[in-house]
Amino acid sequence: MRKVFGRRRREESPAVAEEVEQVEQVQTRESGPWDSGEPCPERERVDLGGMRLPVDPGFEVQLNLAGDHIVGAVIMVGESALQVHAFAAPKRNGIWDEVRDELAEGVKGAGGTAEEREGPFGVELAAQVPADGVAQPVRYIGVDGPRWFLRAVISGRAALDAEAAATLEGVIRDIVVVRGDEPMAPKEAIELRLPPEARQAMEQQAAGGDVPDLNPFKRGPEIAELR
């Protein structure tokens, strides 16, 4: 797992140490997912507010909702799916180790199996999750960023096929997380929103206006999460 949090130098004031820490974060992050405050490669992304999600032809994007709030997104590519959620995290501590233990306990408690292994983003969780009486392969990936945590879940063919997985792993690397400055509790979901043009189209359609369907998203099924 790559280092993303710098250490405070004892001789520096808190304000100077914080500035140095932010510089070290940028210098030590060699690839994404990216923080909105650091430079990242240009590519087409859809702006979901708390997350800028890469999109390509052939991708189908669905949204995860908790009530009326968008809390995550799912990218479907062929027989594979990538589910991504962004959460607030403590300023100086990553939470992936803790979250990984919770996920493993949840999977095993549901009658599945889970084991840690080294992946392209560091330690990940390879699991077999019961679904409709059949064990489904799932990869849980976590990335600790500056004051945020990104959880990615790969399922379907890409959970076992390296070639299929490469496409979705590329999506993870190109995600930009927009944490914002507002206070948030650790593990609190960073809320997402529809792009303005999609939101406007939905409002016009709801009002009975005859407009083209500009919304490229669908409300996906409520995907069960193991917390």
PDB file of C-alpha atoms in Angstrom:
ATOM      1  CA  MET A   1       0.000   0.000   0.000  1.00  0.00           C
ATOM      2  CA  ARG A   2       1.557   3.296  -1.006  1.00  0.00           C
ATOM      3  CA  LYS A   3       2.222   6.041   1.509  1.00  0.00           C
ATOM      4  CA  VAL A   4      -0.110   8.998   1.232  1.00  0.00           C
ATOM      5  CA  PHE A   5       0.310  10.675   4.604  1.00  0.00           C
ATOM      6  CA  GLY A   6       3.453  12.625   5.513  1.00  0.00           C
ATOM      7  CA  ARG A   7       4.970  12.987   8.977  1.00  0.00           C
ATOM      8  CA  ARG A   8       5.167  16.235  10.872  1.00  0.00           C
ATOM      9  CA  ARG A   9       8.654  17.582  11.448  1.00  0.00           C
ATOM     10  CA  ARG A  10       9.162  18.377  15.124  1.00  0.00           C
ATOM     11  CA  GLU A  11      10.761  21.768  14.552  1.00  0.00           C
ATOM     12  CA  GLU A  12       7.897  23.077  12.401  1.00  0.00           C
ATOM     13  CA  SER A  13       4.788  24.911  13.500  1.00  0.00           C
ATOM     14  CA  PRO A  14       1.447  23.110  12.943  1.00  0.00           C
ATOM     15  CA  ALA A  15       0.582  25.400  10.020  1.00  0.00           C
ATOM     16  CA  VAL A  16       3.922  24.831   8.278  1.00  0.00           C
ATOM     17  CA  ALA A  17       3.810  21.104   9.008  1.00  0.00           C
ATOM     18  CA  GLU A  18       0.336  20.865   7.444  1.00  0.00           C
ATOM     19  CA  GLU A  19       1.555  22.606   4.288  1.00  0.00           C
ATOM     20  CA  VAL A  20       4.569  20.288   4.057  1.00  0.00           C
ATOM     21  CA  GLU A  21       2.317  17.272   4.604  1.00  0.00           C
ATOM     22  CA  GLN A  22       0.075  18.329   1.721  1.00  0.00           C
ATOM     23  CA  VAL A  23       3.112  18.704  -0.570  1.00  0.00           C
ATOM     24  CA  GLU A  24       4.387  15.260   0.452  1.00  0.00           C
ATOM     25  CA  GLN A  25       0.992  13.741  -0.319  1.00  0.00           C
ATOM     26  CA  VAL A  26       1.180  15.017  -3.899  1.00  0.00           C
ATOM     27  CA  GLN A  27       4.790  13.951  -4.321  1.00  0.00           C
ATOM     28  CA  THR A  28       4.242  10.423  -3.063  1.00  0.00           C
ATOM     29  CA  ARG A  29       1.097   9.667  -5.057  1.00  0.00           C
ATOM     30  CA  GLU A  30       2.340   8.197  -8.318  1.00  0.00           C
ATOM     31  CA  SER A  31      -1.027   7.103  -9.692  1.00  0.00           C
ATOM     32  CA  GLY A  32      -4.724   7.480  -9.010  1.00  0.00           C
ATOM     33  CA  PRO A  33      -7.339   7.464  -7.777  1.00  0.00           C
ATOM     34  CA  TRP A  34      -6.655  11.164  -7.427  1.00  0.00           C
ATOM     35  CA  ASP A  35      -7.574  13.910  -5.027  1.00  0.00           C
ATOM     36  CA  SER A  36      -9.222  16.963  -6.577  1.00  0.00           C
ATOM     37  CA  GLY A  37      -6.439  19.145  -5.179  1.00  0.00           C
ATOM     38  CA  GLU A  38      -3.633  17.411  -7.061  1.00  0.00           C
ATOM     39  CA  PRO A  39      -2.739  17.238 -10.756  1.00  0.00           C
ATOM     40  CA  CYS A  40      -4.018  14.231 -12.661  1.00  0.00           C
ATOM     41  CA  PRO A  41      -4.037  13.018 -16.285  1.00  0.00           C
ATOM     42  CA  GLU A  42      -6.672  14.541 -18.543  1.00  0.00           C
ATOM     43  CA  ARG A  43      -9.456  12.260 -19.750  1.00  0.00           C
ATOM     44  CA  GLU A  44     -13.210  12.322 -20.159  1.00  0.00           C
ATOM     45  CA  ARG A  45     -14.921  12.185 -16.782  1.00  0.00           C
ATOM     46  CA  VAL A  46     -18.494  12.791 -15.692  1.00  0.00           C
ATOM     47  CA  ASP A  47     -18.796  15.204 -12.760  1.00  0.00           C
ATOM     48  CA  LEU A  48     -20.835  13.616  -9.973  1.00  0.00           C
ATOM     49  CA  GLY A  49     -19.956  16.256  -7.405  1.00  0.00           C
ATOM     50  CA  GLY A  50     -18.028  14.218  -4.846  1.00  0.00           C
ATOM     51  CA  MET A  51     -16.477  12.067  -7.559  1.00  0.00           C
ATOM     52  CA  ARG A  52     -15.388  12.577 -11.154  1.00  0.00           C
ATOM     53  CA  LEU A  53     -15.943   9.245 -12.835  1.00  0.00           C
ATOM     54  CA  PRO A  54     -14.127   8.170 -16.035  1.00  0.00           C
ATOM     55  CA  VAL A  55     -16.435   7.216 -18.878  1.00  0.00           C
ATOM     56  CA  ASP A  56     -15.772   5.462 -22.161  1.00  0.00           C
ATOM     57  CA  PRO A  57     -17.928   4.126 -25.011  1.00  0.00           C
ATOM     58  CA  GLY A  58     -19.372   0.788 -23.976  1.00  0.00           C
ATOM     59  CA  PHE A  59     -19.663   1.742 -20.293  1.00  0.00           C
ATOM     60  CA  GLU A  60     -23.085   1.617 -18.655  1.00  0.00           C
ATOM     61  CA  VAL A  61     -23.249   3.718 -15.505  1.00  0.00           C
ATOM     62  CA  GLN A  62     -25.792   3.080 -12.766  1.00  0.00           C
ATOM     63  CA  LEU A  63     -26.231   4.949  -9.501  1.00  0.00           C
ATOM     64  CA  ASN A  64     -26.492   3.575  -5.964  1.00  0.00           C
ATOM     65  CA  LEU A  65     -29.053   5.418  -3.872  1.00  0.00           C
ATOM     66  CA  ALA A  66     -29.702   5.564  -0.148  1.00  0.00           C
ATOM     67  CA  GLY A  67     -33.195   7.012  -0.060  1.00  0.00           C
ATOM     68  CA  ASP A  68     -33.024  10.027  -2.353  1.00  0.00           C
ATOM     69  CA  HIS A  69     -29.264  10.445  -1.974  1.00  0.00           C
ATOM     70  CA  ILE A  70     -26.726   9.205  -4.499  1.00  0.00           C
ATOM     71  CA  VAL A  71     -23.926   7.511  -2.575  1.00  0.00           C
ATOM     72  CA  GLY A  72     -22.130   5.412  -5.175  1.00  0.00           C
ATOM     73  CA  ALA A  73     -21.882   4.389  -8.794  1.00  0.00           C
ATOM     74  CA  VAL A  74     -21.619   1.159 -10.745  1.00  0.00           C
ATOM     75  CA  ILE A  75     -19.862   0.833 -14.081  1.00  0.00           C
ATOM     76  CA  MET A  76     -20.962  -2.147 -16.152  1.00  0.00           C
ATOM     77  CA  VAL A  77     -18.607  -3.368 -18.862  1.00  0.00           C
ATOM     78  CA  GLY A  78     -19.630  -6.578 -20.618  1.00  0.00           C
ATOM     79  CA  GLU A  79     -19.931  -9.329 -18.019  1.00  0.00           C
ATOM     80  CA  SER A  80     -18.136  -7.328 -15.320  1.00  0.00           C
ATOM     81  CA  ALA A  81     -19.100  -4.629 -12.848  1.00  0.00           C
ATOM     82  CA  LEU A  82     -17.223  -2.054 -10.782  1.00  0.00           C
ATOM     83  CA  GLN A  83     -18.982  -0.504  -7.799  1.00  0.00           C
ATOM     84  CA  VAL A  84     -17.328   2.567  -6.237  1.00  0.00           C
ATOM     85  CA  HIS A  85     -18.090   4.550  -3.085  1.00  0.00           C
ATOM     86  CA  ALA A  86     -16.122   7.416  -1.536  1.00  0.00           C
ATOM     87  CA  PHE A  87     -16.093   8.089   2.210  1.00  0.00           C
ATOM     88  CA  ALA A  88     -14.633  10.664   4.540  1.00  0.00           C
ATOM     89  CA  ALA A  89     -11.587   9.538   6.504  1.00  0.00           C
ATOM     90  CA  PRO A  90      -9.410  10.943   9.309  1.00  0.00           C
ATOM     91  CA  LYS A  91      -6.826  13.480   8.262  1.00  0.00           C
ATOM     92  CA  ARG A  92      -3.766  11.498   9.316  1.00  0.00           C
ATOM     93  CA  ASN A  93      -4.898   7.884   9.349  1.00  0.00           C
ATOM     94  CA  GLY A  94      -6.055   5.509   6.645  1.00  0.00           C
ATOM     95  CA  ILE A  95      -9.042   3.268   7.367  1.00  0.00           C
ATOM     96  CA  TRP A  96      -8.633   0.503   4.765  1.00  0.00           C
ATOM     97  CA  ASP A  97      -7.125  -1.946   7.265  1.00  0.00           C
ATOM     98  CA  GLU A  98     -10.127  -1.510   9.555  1.00  0.00           C
ATOM     99  CA  VAL A  99     -12.675  -1.603   6.734  1.00  0.00           C
ATOM    100  CA  ARG A 100     -11.051  -4.699   5.244  1.00  0.00           C
ATOM    101  CA  ASP A 101     -11.396  -6.557   8.551  1.00  0.00           C
ATOM    102  CA  GLU A 102     -15.069  -5.545   8.762  1.00  0.00           C
ATOM    103  CA  LEU A 103     -15.725  -6.703   5.208  1.00  0.00           C
ATOM    104  CA  ALA A 104     -14.019 -10.048   5.830  1.00  0.00           C
ATOM    105  CA  GLU A 105     -16.090 -10.619   8.966  1.00  0.00           C
ATOM    106  CA  GLY A 106     -19.273  -9.717   7.096  1.00  0.00           C
ATOM    107  CA  VAL A 107     -18.528 -12.077   4.222  1.00  0.00           C
ATOM    108  CA  LYS A 108     -17.693 -14.964   6.530  1.00  0.00           C
ATOM    109  CA  GLY A 109     -20.739 -14.224   8.673  1.00  0.00           C
ATOM    110  CA  ALA A 110     -22.897 -14.553   5.551  1.00  0.00           C
ATOM    111  CA  GLY A 111     -21.426 -17.979   4.821  1.00  0.00           C
ATOM    112  CA  GLY A 112     -18.779 -16.889   2.324  1.00  0.00           C
ATOM    113  CA  THR A 113     -15.010 -16.883   2.320  1.00  0.00           C
ATOM    114  CA  ALA A 114     -12.485 -14.055   2.212  1.00  0.00           C
ATOM    115  CA  GLU A 115      -8.719 -13.881   2.110  1.00  0.00           C
ATOM    116  CA  GLU A 116      -6.215 -11.092   1.731  1.00  0.00           C
ATOM    117  CA  ARG A 117      -3.918 -10.900  -1.237  1.00  0.00           C
ATOM    118  CA  GLU A 118      -1.622  -8.370  -2.872  1.00  0.00           C
ATOM    119  CA  GLY A 119      -3.170  -6.485  -5.781  1.00  0.00           C
ATOM    120  CA  PRO A 120      -2.348  -3.499  -7.983  1.00  0.00           C
ATOM    121  CA  PHE A 121      -3.555  -1.074  -5.275  1.00  0.00           C
ATOM    122  CA  GLY A 122      -1.974  -2.878  -2.338  1.00  0.00           C
ATOM    123  CA  VAL A 123      -3.647  -5.408  -0.086  1.00  0.00           C
ATOM    124  CA  GLU A 124      -7.133  -6.332  -1.265  1.00  0.00           C
ATOM    125  CA  LEU A 125      -9.754  -8.872  -0.272  1.00  0.00           C
ATOM    126  CA  ALA A 126     -10.600 -11.810  -2.548  1.00  0.00           C
ATOM    127  CA  ALA A 127     -13.984 -13.173  -1.539  1.00  0.00           C
ATOM    128  CA  GLN A 128     -16.642 -15.688  -2.438  1.00  0.00           C
ATOM    129  CA  VAL A 129     -19.971 -14.072  -1.554  1.00  0.00           C
ATOM    130  CA  PRO A 130     -23.201 -16.134  -1.397  1.00  0.00           C
ATOM    131  CA  ALA A 131     -25.879 -14.801  -3.754  1.00  0.00           C
ATOM    132  CA  ASP A 132     -29.050 -16.731  -4.529  1.00  0.00           C
ATOM    133  CA  GLY A 133     -27.453 -19.892  -3.216  1.00  0.00           C
ATOM    134  CA  VAL A 134     -24.364 -19.551  -5.413  1.00  0.00           C
ATOM    135  CA  ALA A 135     -20.937 -18.302  -4.368  1.00  0.00           C
ATOM    136  CA  GLN A 136     -19.968 -15.259  -6.450  1.00  0.00           C
ATOM    137  CA  PRO A 137     -16.318 -14.142  -6.762  1.00  0.00           C
ATOM    138  CA  VAL A 138     -15.763 -10.561  -5.621  1.00  0.00           C
ATOM    139  CA  ARG A 139     -12.692  -8.367  -5.201  1.00  0.00           C
ATOM    140  CA  TYR A 140     -12.760  -5.651  -2.534  1.00  0.00           C
ATOM    141  CA  ILE A 141     -10.232  -2.893  -3.176  1.00  0.00           C
ATOM    142  CA  GLY A 142      -9.540   0.049  -0.878  1.00  0.00           C
ATOM    143  CA  VAL A 143      -7.486   3.189  -1.370  1.00  0.00           C
ATOM    144  CA  ASP A 144      -6.694   5.641   1.428  1.00  0.00           C
ATOM    145  CA  GLY A 145      -6.462   9.209   0.163  1.00  0.00           C
ATOM    146  CA  PRO A 146      -6.056  12.629   1.802  1.00  0.00           C
ATOM    147  CA  ARG A 147      -9.081  12.785   4.158  1.00  0.00           C
ATOM    148  CA  TRP A 148     -11.012  10.306   2.043  1.00  0.00           C
ATOM    149  CA  PHE A 149     -11.272   6.593   1.402  1.00  0.00           C
ATOM    150  CA  LEU A 150     -12.346   4.966  -1.859  1.00  0.00           C
ATOM    151  CA  ARG A 151     -13.854   1.490  -1.809  1.00  0.00           C
ATOM    152  CA  ALA A 152     -14.119  -0.406  -5.080  1.00  0.00           C
ATOM    153  CA  VAL A 153     -15.858  -3.745  -5.597  1.00  0.00           C
ATOM    154  CA  ILE A 154     -15.166  -5.749  -8.732  1.00  0.00           C
ATOM    155  CA  SER A 155     -17.566  -8.567  -9.573  1.00  0.00           C
ATOM    156  CA  GLY A 156     -18.473 -10.756 -12.497  1.00  0.00           C
ATOM    157  CA  ARG A 157     -15.899 -11.946 -15.001  1.00  0.00           C
ATOM    158  CA  ALA A 158     -13.327  -9.325 -13.968  1.00  0.00           C
ATOM    159  CA  ALA A 159     -13.161 -10.784 -10.461  1.00  0.00           C
ATOM    160  CA  LEU A 160     -11.258 -13.750 -11.923  1.00  0.00           C
ATOM    161  CA  ASP A 161     -10.122 -12.713 -15.427  1.00  0.00           C
ATOM    162  CA  ALA A 162      -7.031 -10.471 -15.428  1.00  0.00           C
ATOM    163  CA  GLU A 163      -7.715  -9.125 -18.917  1.00  0.00           C
ATOM    164  CA  ALA A 164     -11.258  -8.102 -18.051  1.00  0.00           C
ATOM    165  CA  ALA A 165     -10.067  -6.693 -14.734  1.00  0.00           C
ATOM    166  CA  ALA A 166      -7.511  -4.417 -16.415  1.00  0.00           C
ATOM    167  CA  THR A 167     -10.255  -2.190 -17.845  1.00  0.00           C
ATOM    168  CA  LEU A 168     -11.936  -1.684 -14.480  1.00  0.00           C
ATOM    169  CA  GLU A 169      -8.633  -1.228 -12.661  1.00  0.00           C
ATOM    170  CA  GLY A 170      -7.900   1.542 -15.162  1.00  0.00           C
ATOM    171  CA  VAL A 171     -11.180   3.199 -14.212  1.00  0.00           C
ATOM    172  CA  ILE A 172     -10.187   3.137 -10.533  1.00  0.00           C
ATOM    173  CA  ARG A 173      -6.847   4.762 -11.349  1.00  0.00           C
ATOM    174  CA  ASP A 174      -8.581   7.609 -13.178  1.00  0.00           C
ATOM    175  CA  ILE A 175     -11.222   8.436 -10.556  1.00  0.00           C
ATOM    176  CA  VAL A 176     -10.947  11.883  -8.953  1.00  0.00           C
ATOM    177  CA  VAL A 177     -12.387  12.215  -5.433  1.00  0.00           C
ATOM    178  CA  VAL A 178     -13.726  15.623  -4.401  1.00  0.00           C
ATOM    179  CA  ARG A 179     -13.731  15.530  -0.601  1.00  0.00           C
ATOM    180  CA  GLY A 180     -14.622  19.170   0.082  1.00  0.00           C
ATOM    181  CA  ASP A 181     -13.735  21.131   3.198  1.00  0.00           C
ATOM    182  CA  GLU A 182     -16.837  20.539   5.304  1.00  0.00           C
ATOM    183  CA  PRO A 183     -16.479  18.513   8.524  1.00  0.00           C
ATOM    184  CA  MET A 184     -17.471  14.874   8.074  1.00  0.00           C
ATOM    185  CA  ALA A 185     -17.350  11.884  10.356  1.00  0.00           C
ATOM    186  CA  PRO A 186     -14.990   9.049   9.384  1.00  0.00           C
ATOM    187  CA  LYS A 187     -16.741   6.532   7.073  1.00  0.00           C
ATOM    188  CA  GLU A 188     -19.478   9.029   6.237  1.00  0.00           C
ATOM    189  CA  ALA A 189     -20.375   8.666   2.558  1.00  0.00           C
ATOM    190  CA  ILE A 190     -19.359  11.531   0.301  1.00  0.00           C
ATOM    191  CA  GLU A 191     -22.628  12.362  -1.399  1.00  0.00           C
ATOM    192  CA  LEU A 192     -22.781  12.445  -5.185  1.00  0.00           C
ATOM    193  CA  ARG A 193     -25.099  14.365  -7.494  1.00  0.00           C
ATOM    194  CA  LEU A 194     -26.205  14.313 -11.104  1.00  0.00           C
ATOM    195  CA  PRO A 195     -24.444  16.635 -13.562  1.00  0.00           C
ATOM    196  CA  PRO A 196     -26.440  19.851 -14.158  1.00  0.00           C
ATOM    197  CA  GLU A 197     -27.499  18.911 -17.693  1.00  0.00           C
ATOM    198  CA  ALA A 198     -28.766  15.498 -16.606  1.00  0.00           C
ATOM    199  CA  ARG A 199     -30.581  16.967 -13.604  1.00  0.00           C
ATOM    200  CA  GLN A 200     -32.223  19.620 -15.785  1.00  0.00           C
ATOM    201  CA  ALA A 201     -33.385  17.001 -18.299  1.00  0.00           C
ATOM    202  CA  MET A 202     -34.939  14.894 -15.528  1.00  0.00           C
ATOM    203  CA  GLU A 203     -36.734  17.918 -14.080  1.00  0.00           C
ATOM    204  CA  GLN A 204     -38.137  18.840 -17.482  1.00  0.00           C
ATOM    205  CA  GLN A 205     -39.281  15.288 -18.110  1.00  0.00           C
ATOM    206  CA  ALA A 206     -40.928  15.175 -14.672  1.00  0.00           C
ATOM    207  CA  ALA A 207     -42.762  18.388 -15.567  1.00  0.00           C
ATOM    208  CA  GLY A 208     -44.059  16.813 -18.763  1.00  0.00           C
ATOM    209  CA  GLY A 209     -41.760  18.619 -21.144  1.00  0.00           C
ATOM    210  CA  ASP A 210     -40.945  17.011 -24.488  1.00  0.00           C
ATOM    211  CA  VAL A 211     -37.159  16.865 -24.277  1.00  0.00           C
ATOM    212  CA  PRO A 212     -34.616  14.273 -25.395  1.00  0.00           C
ATOM    213  CA  ASP A 213     -33.347  11.826 -22.805  1.00  0.00           C
ATOM    214  CA  LEU A 214     -30.081  13.453 -21.770  1.00  0.00           C
ATOM    215  CA  ASN A 215     -29.647  11.407 -18.638  1.00  0.00           C
ATOM    216  CA  PRO A 216     -26.945   8.793 -19.280  1.00  0.00           C
ATOM    217  CA  PHE A 217     -27.497   7.205 -15.871  1.00  0.00           C
ATOM    218  CA  LYS A 218     -29.914   4.691 -14.529  1.00  0.00           C
ATOM    219  CA  ARG A 219     -30.989   3.981 -11.015  1.00  0.00           C
ATOM    220  CA  GLY A 220     -29.285   0.692 -10.469  1.00  0.00           C
ATOM    221  CA  PRO A 221     -30.530  -2.082  -8.263  1.00  0.00           C
ATOM    222  CA  GLU A 222     -29.969  -1.560  -4.572  1.00  0.00           C
ATOM    223  CA  ILE A 223     -26.787  -3.582  -4.317  1.00  0.00           C
ATOM    224  CA  ALA A 224     -26.400  -5.230  -0.930  1.00  0.00           C
ATOM    225  CA  GLU A 225     -23.337  -4.046   0.930  1.00  0.00           C
ATOM    226  CA  LEU A 226     -21.446  -5.799   3.667  1.00  0.00           C
ATOM    227  CA  ARG A 227     -20.438  -3.261   6.313  1.00  0.00           C
TER     228      ARG A 227
END
